[in-house]
Amino acid sequence: MKLNILAIGAHPDDVELCCAGTLLKHKSMGQATGIIHLTKGQLGTRGNEEQRMREAAEAARILGVDVHENLGFEDGFFKNDSFNQLKLISVLRKYRPDIVLSNALDDRHPDHGRAGWLVEEACFLSGLRKIETLEQGVPQEAWRPRAVFHYIQAYYHEPDIIVDISAFWDKKMEAIRAYRSQFYDPHSKEPETFISTPEFMEFIKARAIEYGQSVGAKYGEGFVSRRRLGVHSLSDLL
């Protein structure tokens, strides 16, 4: 299946927190969307690997994505090296996305920045014909996404693009809440973490309001681009 947009996250819940509204919006436009998680988030303080996988599947169902996979990288210790790049290149060539959304290049969790750079480099290398990969024993054709955008996570980054997700806010929050083990639960007996407090959800909403207001919308999601953005005409920006 060829995808219009492929969102990649270091951990289950990265995508849902940061760009679920954008996936929902493009899905509503008839575009094919997908999510790839690099790890199973097995080092997370709360919950366990099996719970995270069930939660990720539920979130994918809510978002209605056409593709949902986990590459099984080692949480906390995966490297941006040729071994993992080739795994990701094979996925990119399999789904041939036009646009890739990925982790912030610099963030509080070291996995985020490492994943962001891994994706950035793999998207370029995927377009080189002399790098050979196989899908079920069949050689894959080279493929380079037309654009790679990095969503914004814990650290603040000035966005280059803001997508109006106002109509999809409630569904985005439903997908986030699918990760019951990770976020605020007044009945949970597990240790408190950075993302498990009620204030963290307020932070997610406040940032969406901030980005939305800057483009005349109620809620927005921001993205950073490493390359300059061009349009056919100024009217495209209206």
Coordinates of N, CA and C in Angstrom, one line a residue, residues 28-179:
S28 N -9.5 12.2 6.7 CA -10.9 12.7 6.3 C -10.9 13.2 4.9
M29 N -9.7 13.6 4.4 CA -9.6 14.0 3.0 C -9.4 12.9 2.0
G30 N -9.5 11.7 2.5 CA -9.4 10.5 1.7 C -8.0 10.0 1.4
Q31 N -7.0 10.5 2.2 CA -5.6 10.1 2.1 C -5.3 8.9 2.9
A32 N -4.3 8.1 2.5 CA -3.9 6.9 3.2 C -2.8 7.3 4.2
T33 N -3.0 6.9 5.4 CA -2.1 7.2 6.5 C -1.6 6.0 7.3
G34 N -0.5 6.2 7.9 CA 0.1 5.0 8.7 C 0.9 5.5 9.9
I35 N 1.1 4.6 10.8 CA 1.9 4.8 12.0 C 3.0 3.7 12.1
I36 N 4.2 4.1 12.3 CA 5.3 3.1 12.7 C 5.9 3.5 14.0
H37 N 5.9 2.6 15.0 CA 6.5 2.8 16.2 C 7.9 2.1 16.2
L38 N 8.9 2.8 16.6 CA 10.3 2.1 16.5 C 10.5 1.1 17.7
T39 N 10.0 1.5 18.8 CA 10.1 0.6 20.0 C 8.8 0.3 20.6
K40 N 8.8 -0.6 21.6 CA 7.5 -1.0 22.3 C 7.4 -0.2 23.6
G41 N 8.3 0.8 23.8 CA 8.2 1.5 25.0 C 8.4 0.7 26.3
Q42 N 9.2 -0.4 26.2 CA 9.2 -1.3 27.3 C 10.0 -0.7 28.5
L43 N 10.7 0.4 28.4 CA 11.3 1.0 29.6 C 10.5 2.0 30.3
G44 N 9.3 2.2 29.8 CA 8.4 3.1 30.4 C 8.1 2.8 31.9
T45 N 8.0 3.8 32.8 CA 7.9 3.5 34.2 C 6.5 2.8 34.5
R46 N 5.5 3.2 33.8 CA 4.2 2.7 34.1 C 3.8 1.7 33.0
G47 N 3.0 0.7 33.4 CA 2.5 -0.3 32.5 C 3.6 -1.3 32.1
N48 N 3.3 -2.1 31.0 CA 4.3 -3.0 30.5 C 4.2 -3.1 29.0
E49 N 5.1 -3.9 28.4 CA 5.1 -4.0 27.0 C 3.8 -4.5 26.4
E50 N 3.2 -5.5 27.0 CA 1.9 -6.0 26.5 C 0.8 -5.0 26.5
Q51 N 0.7 -4.2 27.6 CA -0.3 -3.2 27.7 C 0.0 -2.1 26.6
R52 N 1.2 -1.7 26.4 CA 1.5 -0.7 25.4 C 1.1 -1.2 24.0
M53 N 1.3 -2.4 23.7 CA 0.9 -2.9 22.4 C -0.6 -2.9 22.2
R54 N -1.3 -3.3 23.3 CA -2.8 -3.3 23.2 C -3.3 -1.8 23.0
E55 N -2.7 -0.9 23.8 CA -3.1 0.5 23.8 C -2.8 1.1 22.4
A56 N -1.6 0.7 21.8 CA -1.2 1.3 20.5 C -2.2 0.8 19.4
A57 N -2.6 -0.5 19.5 CA -3.6 -1.0 18.6 C -4.9 -0.3 18.7
E58 N -5.3 0.0 19.9 CA -6.6 0.7 20.1 C -6.5 2.2 19.6
A59 N -5.4 2.8 19.8 CA -5.2 4.2 19.3 C -5.2 4.2 17.8
A60 N -4.6 3.2 17.2 CA -4.5 3.1 15.7 C -5.9 2.9 15.1
R61 N -6.7 2.1 15.8 CA -8.1 1.9 15.4 C -8.9 3.2 15.5
I62 N -8.7 4.0 16.6 CA -9.4 5.2 16.7 C -9.0 6.2 15.6
L63 N -7.7 6.2 15.2 CA -7.3 7.1 14.2 C -7.6 6.6 12.8
G64 N -8.0 5.4 12.7 CA -8.3 4.9 11.4 C -7.2 4.7 10.4
V65 N -6.0 4.5 10.9 CA -4.8 4.5 10.0 C -4.9 3.2 9.1
D66 N -4.3 3.3 7.9 CA -4.3 2.1 7.0 C -3.2 1.1 7.4
V67 N -2.1 1.6 8.0 CA -0.9 0.8 8.4 C -0.5 1.1 9.8
H68 N -0.2 0.1 10.6 CA 0.3 0.2 11.9 C 1.3 -0.9 12.2
E69 N 2.5 -0.5 12.4 CA 3.6 -1.5 12.7 C 4.5 -1.1 13.8
N70 N 5.1 -2.0 14.4 CA 6.2 -1.8 15.4 C 7.5 -2.5 15.0
L71 N 8.6 -1.8 14.9 CA 9.8 -2.3 14.4 C 10.6 -3.0 15.5
G72 N 10.2 -2.9 16.7 CA 10.9 -3.7 17.8 C 12.3 -3.2 18.1
F73 N 12.6 -2.0 17.9 CA 14.0 -1.5 18.3 C 14.1 -1.5 19.8
E74 N 15.3 -1.5 20.3 CA 15.5 -1.5 21.7 C 15.3 -0.2 22.4
D75 N 14.2 -0.1 23.2 CA 13.9 1.1 23.8 C 15.0 1.7 24.7
G76 N 15.4 2.9 24.5 CA 16.4 3.5 25.3 C 17.8 3.4 24.8
F77 N 18.0 2.3 24.0 CA 19.4 2.0 23.5 C 19.5 1.8 22.0
F78 N 18.5 2.0 21.3 CA 18.6 1.8 19.8 C 19.5 2.9 19.3
K79 N 20.2 2.7 18.2 CA 21.2 3.6 17.7 C 20.8 4.0 16.3
N80 N 21.3 5.2 15.9 CA 21.1 5.7 14.5 C 22.3 5.1 13.8
D81 N 22.2 3.8 13.4 CA 23.3 3.2 12.7 C 22.7 2.5 11.4
S82 N 23.6 1.9 10.7 CA 23.3 1.3 9.4 C 22.2 0.2 9.6
F83 N 22.3 -0.6 10.6 CA 21.4 -1.7 10.9 C 20.0 -1.2 11.0
N84 N 19.8 -0.2 11.8 CA 18.4 0.3 12.0 C 18.0 1.2 10.8
Q85 N 18.9 1.9 10.2 CA 18.5 2.7 9.0 C 18.0 1.7 7.9
L86 N 18.7 0.6 7.7 CA 18.2 -0.3 6.7 C 16.9 -0.9 7.0
K87 N 16.6 -1.2 8.2 CA 15.2 -1.6 8.6 C 14.2 -0.6 8.2
L88 N 14.5 0.7 8.5 CA 13.6 1.8 8.3 C 13.5 2.0 6.8
I89 N 14.6 2.0 6.1 CA 14.6 2.1 4.6 C 13.6 1.1 4.0
S90 N 13.7 -0.1 4.4 CA 12.8 -1.1 3.9 C 11.3 -0.8 4.1
V91 N 11.0 -0.2 5.2 CA 9.6 0.2 5.5 C 9.2 1.4 4.6
L92 N 10.1 2.3 4.4 CA 9.8 3.5 3.6 C 9.6 3.0 2.1
R93 N 10.4 2.1 1.7 CA 10.2 1.6 0.3 C 9.0 0.8 0.1
K94 N 8.6 0.1 1.2 CA 7.4 -0.7 1.2 C 6.1 0.2 1.1
Y95 N 6.1 1.3 1.8 CA 4.9 2.1 1.9 C 4.9 3.3 1.0
R96 N 6.1 3.8 0.6 CA 6.3 4.9 -0.3 C 5.5 6.1 0.1
P97 N 5.7 6.6 1.3 CA 5.0 7.8 1.7 C 5.4 9.1 1.0
D98 N 4.5 10.0 0.7 CA 4.9 11.3 0.2 C 5.4 12.1 1.3
I99 N 4.8 12.1 2.5 CA 5.2 12.9 3.6 C 5.5 12.0 4.8
V100 N 6.6 12.3 5.5 CA 6.9 11.5 6.8 C 6.9 12.5 7.9
L101 N 6.3 12.2 9.0 CA 6.2 13.0 10.2 C 7.0 12.2 11.3
S102 N 7.9 12.9 12.0 CA 8.8 12.1 12.9 C 9.1 13.0 14.2
N103 N 9.8 12.3 15.1 CA 10.1 13.0 16.4 C 10.9 14.3 16.2
A104 N 10.9 15.1 17.3 CA 11.6 16.3 17.3 C 13.1 15.9 17.3
L105 N 13.9 16.8 16.6 CA 15.4 16.5 16.5 C 16.1 16.8 17.8
D106 N 15.5 17.5 18.7 CA 16.1 17.8 20.0 C 15.0 17.9 21.0
D107 N 15.1 17.0 22.1 CA 14.0 17.0 23.0 C 14.4 16.4 24.4
R108 N 13.5 16.5 25.3 CA 13.8 16.0 26.7 C 14.3 14.6 26.7
H109 N 13.6 13.7 26.0 CA 13.9 12.3 26.0 C 14.9 12.0 24.9
P110 N 16.1 11.4 25.2 CA 17.1 11.3 24.2 C 16.7 10.4 23.1
D111 N 15.8 9.5 23.3 CA 15.2 8.6 22.2 C 14.6 9.5 21.1
H112 N 14.0 10.6 21.5 CA 13.2 11.4 20.5 C 14.2 12.0 19.5
G113 N 15.2 12.7 20.0 CA 16.2 13.3 19.1 C 16.9 12.2 18.2
R114 N 17.2 11.1 18.8 CA 17.9 10.0 18.1 C 17.0 9.5 17.0
A115 N 15.7 9.3 17.3 CA 14.8 8.8 16.3 C 14.6 9.8 15.2
G116 N 14.5 11.1 15.6 CA 14.3 12.1 14.6 C 15.4 12.2 13.6
W117 N 16.6 12.0 14.0 CA 17.8 12.0 13.1 C 17.8 10.7 12.3
L118 N 17.5 9.6 12.9 CA 17.5 8.3 12.2 C 16.5 8.4 11.1
V119 N 15.3 8.9 11.3 CA 14.3 9.0 10.3 C 14.8 10.0 9.2
E120 N 15.3 11.1 9.6 CA 15.8 12.1 8.6 C 16.8 11.5 7.7
E121 N 17.7 10.8 8.2 CA 18.8 10.2 7.4 C 18.3 9.0 6.6
A122 N 17.4 8.2 7.1 CA 16.9 7.1 6.4 C 16.0 7.5 5.2
C123 N 15.3 8.6 5.4 CA 14.5 9.1 4.3 C 15.4 9.5 3.1
F124 N 16.5 10.1 3.4 CA 17.4 10.4 2.3 C 18.1 9.2 1.7
L125 N 18.6 8.3 2.5 CA 19.3 7.1 2.0 C 18.3 6.2 1.2
S126 N 17.0 6.2 1.6 CA 16.1 5.4 0.9 C 15.9 5.7 -0.6
G127 N 16.4 6.9 -0.9 CA 16.3 7.3 -2.3 C 17.5 6.9 -3.1
L128 N 18.5 6.3 -2.5 CA 19.7 5.9 -3.2 C 19.6 4.4 -3.8
R129 N 19.7 4.3 -5.1 CA 19.4 3.0 -5.7 C 20.5 2.0 -5.4
K130 N 21.7 2.4 -5.0 CA 22.7 1.4 -4.8 C 22.6 0.8 -3.4
I131 N 21.7 1.3 -2.6 CA 21.4 0.6 -1.3 C 20.3 -0.4 -1.5
E132 N 20.6 -1.7 -1.3 CA 19.7 -2.7 -1.7 C 19.0 -3.3 -0.5
T133 N 17.7 -3.4 -0.6 CA 16.8 -3.9 0.4 C 15.8 -4.9 -0.2
L134 N 15.3 -5.8 0.6 CA 14.4 -6.8 0.1 C 13.1 -6.8 0.9
E135 N 12.0 -7.1 0.2 CA 10.7 -7.2 0.8 C 10.2 -8.6 0.4
Q136 N 10.1 -9.5 1.4 CA 9.7 -10.9 1.1 C 10.6 -11.5 0.0
G137 N 11.9 -11.2 0.0 CA 12.8 -11.8 -0.9 C 12.9 -11.1 -2.3
V138 N 12.0 -10.0 -2.4 CA 12.0 -9.3 -3.7 C 12.7 -8.0 -3.5
P139 N 13.6 -7.6 -4.5 CA 14.3 -6.3 -4.4 C 13.3 -5.2 -4.4
Q140 N 13.6 -4.2 -3.5 CA 12.7 -3.0 -3.5 C 13.3 -1.9 -4.3
E141 N 12.4 -1.1 -4.9 CA 12.8 0.1 -5.6 C 13.1 1.2 -4.6
A142 N 14.1 2.1 -5.0 CA 14.4 3.2 -4.2 C 13.2 4.2 -4.1
W143 N 13.1 4.8 -2.9 CA 12.0 5.7 -2.7 C 12.4 6.8 -1.7
R144 N 12.2 8.0 -2.1 CA 12.5 9.1 -1.1 C 11.3 10.0 -0.9
P145 N 10.8 10.1 0.3 CA 9.6 11.0 0.6 C 9.9 12.4 0.1
R146 N 8.8 13.0 -0.3 CA 9.0 14.4 -0.8 C 9.2 15.4 0.3
A147 N 8.8 15.0 1.5 CA 9.0 16.0 2.6 C 9.1 15.2 3.9
V148 N 9.9 15.7 4.9 CA 10.0 15.2 6.2 C 9.8 16.3 7.2
F149 N 8.8 16.2 8.0 CA 8.5 17.2 9.0 C 8.6 16.6 10.4
H150 N 9.1 17.4 11.3 CA 9.3 16.9 12.7 C 8.3 17.6 13.6
Y151 N 7.5 16.7 14.3 CA 6.5 17.3 15.3 C 7.2 17.8 16.5
I152 N 6.5 18.5 17.3 CA 7.1 19.2 18.5 C 6.7 18.5 19.7
Q153 N 7.6 18.2 20.6 CA 7.3 17.4 21.8 C 7.5 18.3 23.1
A154 N 8.3 17.8 24.1 CA 8.4 18.5 25.3 C 9.0 19.9 25.2
Y155 N 10.2 19.9 24.5 CA 10.9 21.2 24.3 C 10.1 22.1 23.3
Y156 N 10.1 23.3 23.6 CA 9.4 24.2 22.6 C 10.3 24.5 21.4
H157 N 9.7 24.4 20.3 CA 10.4 24.8 19.0 C 9.4 25.7 18.2
E158 N 10.0 26.7 17.6 CA 9.1 27.6 16.7 C 8.7 26.8 15.5
P159 N 7.4 26.6 15.3 CA 7.0 25.7 14.2 C 7.2 26.5 12.8
D160 N 7.5 25.7 11.8 CA 7.5 26.2 10.4 C 6.1 26.1 9.8
I161 N 5.4 25.1 10.2 CA 4.1 24.8 9.7 C 3.1 24.6 10.9
I162 N 1.9 25.1 10.8 CA 0.9 24.8 11.8 C -0.4 24.3 11.0
V163 N -0.9 23.1 11.5 CA -2.0 22.5 10.8 C -3.2 22.8 11.8
D164 N -4.3 23.3 11.2 CA -5.5 23.5 12.0 C -6.2 22.1 12.2
I165 N -6.3 21.7 13.5 CA -6.9 20.4 13.8 C -8.1 20.6 14.6
S166 N -8.7 21.8 14.6 CA -9.9 22.1 15.5 C -11.0 21.1 15.4
A167 N -11.3 20.6 14.2 CA -12.4 19.7 14.0 C -12.1 18.3 14.5
F168 N -10.8 18.0 14.8 CA -10.4 16.7 15.1 C -9.9 16.6 16.6
W169 N -10.0 17.6 17.3 CA -9.4 17.7 18.7 C -10.0 16.5 19.6
D170 N -11.3 16.4 19.6 CA -11.9 15.4 20.5 C -11.4 14.0 20.1
K171 N -11.3 13.7 18.8 CA -10.9 12.4 18.4 C -9.4 12.2 18.7
K172 N -8.6 13.2 18.6 CA -7.2 13.1 19.0 C -7.1 12.8 20.5
M173 N -7.8 13.4 21.3 CA -7.8 13.2 22.7 C -8.2 11.7 23.1
E174 N -9.2 11.2 22.3 CA -9.6 9.9 22.5 C -8.5 8.9 22.2
A175 N -7.7 9.2 21.1 CA -6.6 8.3 20.8 C -5.5 8.4 21.9
I176 N -5.3 9.6 22.4 CA -4.3 9.7 23.5 C -4.8 8.9 24.7
R177 N -6.0 9.0 25.1 CA -6.6 8.3 26.3 C -6.6 6.8 26.1
A178 N -6.4 6.3 24.9 CA -6.2 4.9 24.7 C -5.0 4.3 25.5
Y179 N -4.0 5.2 25.7 CA -2.9 4.8 26.5 C -3.1 5.0 28.0

